[in-house]
Amino acid sequence: MKTKILILLTSLICDLQLSGQTIPENVTLKQLDGKEITFKEAVQQGPVIVSFWATWCKPCQSELEALKDLEDSWKNKVRIIAVSIDDARAMAKVKSLVKGKKWPFEVLLDPNKELYKAFNISAIPHVLVINDKKVVWTHSGYMPGNEVLVVDKALETIGKK
């Protein structure tokens, strides 16, 4: 029990440290078509939910599927970007998985984990809500129902400056 409480407190402290952090200026990611885009460009129109995931991470895929199921609640209000941290050897796997799942959001590739490291993320799934080039909320891990909280947190930022 003490271990679980310690893990929860550590997670909360890490989440609080990211909140308010400005986005990295110089990290470049790849789109599924191979074109490059800076993270700054990718999130300039907010609010944006950024979900870090990988093909081998089942909770990550469950979270993204749940966000897909909630599309009516966020479509045309919030953008979602799924950032794959799979390495370069798994890129074809990422593309086929995304195509098969028909996810309605942008997918960016971070094969060298530059963005992942820039945010000091230590585990996936990990979600950031970004608005006005700042992290306004962050969450690590996934349990069914978390997706509602993520979308709510992003929607709360609309109109706040």
PDB file of C-alpha atoms in Angstrom, residues 21-31 35-46 48-52 79-84 106-110 114-116 118-119 121 126-135:
ATOM      1  CA  GLN A  21       6.215  24.288 -19.245  1.00  0.00           C
ATOM      2  CA  THR A  22       6.686  25.975 -22.606  1.00  0.00           C
ATOM      3  CA  ILE A  23       6.990  23.760 -25.644  1.00  0.00           C
ATOM      4  CA  PRO A  24      10.398  22.943 -27.112  1.00  0.00           C
ATOM      5  CA  GLU A  25      11.234  25.236 -30.025  1.00  0.00           C
ATOM      6  CA  ASN A  26      13.619  23.103 -32.041  1.00  0.00           C
ATOM      7  CA  VAL A  27      12.264  19.532 -32.108  1.00  0.00           C
ATOM      8  CA  THR A  28      11.418  18.203 -35.561  1.00  0.00           C
ATOM      9  CA  LEU A  29       9.098  15.241 -36.057  1.00  0.00           C
ATOM     10  CA  LYS A  30       8.017  13.288 -39.113  1.00  0.00           C
ATOM     11  CA  GLN A  31       4.533  12.938 -40.462  1.00  0.00           C
ATOM     12  CA  LYS A  35       7.429  15.198 -44.391  1.00  0.00           C
ATOM     13  CA  GLU A  36       9.039  16.971 -41.455  1.00  0.00           C
ATOM     14  CA  ILE A  37       7.280  19.379 -39.116  1.00  0.00           C
ATOM     15  CA  THR A  38       8.497  21.139 -36.003  1.00  0.00           C
ATOM     16  CA  PHE A  39       6.552  20.437 -32.850  1.00  0.00           C
ATOM     17  CA  LYS A  40       6.051  24.173 -32.461  1.00  0.00           C
ATOM     18  CA  GLU A  41       4.267  24.264 -35.847  1.00  0.00           C
ATOM     19  CA  ALA A  42       2.244  21.162 -35.038  1.00  0.00           C
ATOM     20  CA  VAL A  43       0.724  22.619 -31.873  1.00  0.00           C
ATOM     21  CA  GLN A  44       0.413  26.276 -32.830  1.00  0.00           C
ATOM     22  CA  GLN A  45      -3.372  26.080 -33.216  1.00  0.00           C
ATOM     23  CA  GLY A  46      -4.701  24.889 -29.876  1.00  0.00           C
ATOM     24  CA  VAL A  48      -4.078  20.266 -28.590  1.00  0.00           C
ATOM     25  CA  ILE A  49      -4.057  16.911 -26.840  1.00  0.00           C
ATOM     26  CA  VAL A  50      -0.691  15.246 -27.410  1.00  0.00           C
ATOM     27  CA  SER A  51      -0.608  11.538 -26.683  1.00  0.00           C
ATOM     28  CA  PHE A  52       2.744   9.719 -26.591  1.00  0.00           C
ATOM     29  CA  ARG A  79      -6.953  18.729 -32.023  1.00  0.00           C
ATOM     30  CA  ILE A  80      -5.354  15.451 -31.078  1.00  0.00           C
ATOM     31  CA  ILE A  81      -1.819  14.520 -32.081  1.00  0.00           C
ATOM     32  CA  ALA A  82      -0.597  10.985 -31.421  1.00  0.00           C
ATOM     33  CA  VAL A  83       3.209  10.953 -31.188  1.00  0.00           C
ATOM     34  CA  SER A  84       4.714   7.521 -31.795  1.00  0.00           C
ATOM     35  CA  GLU A 106      -2.758  13.468 -36.659  1.00  0.00           C
ATOM     36  CA  VAL A 107       0.062  11.013 -36.077  1.00  0.00           C
ATOM     37  CA  LEU A 108       3.642  12.207 -35.782  1.00  0.00           C
ATOM     38  CA  LEU A 109       6.786  10.112 -35.466  1.00  0.00           C
ATOM     39  CA  ASP A 110       9.486  10.656 -32.843  1.00  0.00           C
ATOM     40  CA  GLU A 114      13.695  13.837 -28.996  1.00  0.00           C
ATOM     41  CA  LEU A 115      10.318  15.286 -28.011  1.00  0.00           C
ATOM     42  CA  TYR A 116       9.776  12.567 -25.413  1.00  0.00           C
ATOM     43  CA  ALA A 118      12.514  17.241 -24.133  1.00  0.00           C
ATOM     44  CA  PHE A 119       9.448  16.845 -21.902  1.00  0.00           C
ATOM     45  CA  ILE A 121       8.675  11.808 -19.982  1.00  0.00           C
ATOM     46  CA  HIS A 126       1.558  10.006 -21.474  1.00  0.00           C
ATOM     47  CA  VAL A 127      -0.783  12.850 -22.412  1.00  0.00           C
ATOM     48  CA  LEU A 128      -0.177  16.588 -22.549  1.00  0.00           C
ATOM     49  CA  VAL A 129      -2.795  19.274 -23.089  1.00  0.00           C
ATOM     50  CA  ILE A 130      -1.169  22.244 -24.796  1.00  0.00           C
ATOM     51  CA  ASN A 131      -2.648  25.680 -25.396  1.00  0.00           C
ATOM     52  CA  ASP A 132      -0.917  28.950 -26.276  1.00  0.00           C
ATOM     53  CA  LYS A 133       2.427  27.119 -26.584  1.00  0.00           C
ATOM     54  CA  LYS A 134       2.308  25.979 -22.954  1.00  0.00           C
ATOM     55  CA  VAL A 135       1.572  22.678 -21.289  1.00  0.00           C
TER      56      VAL A 135
END
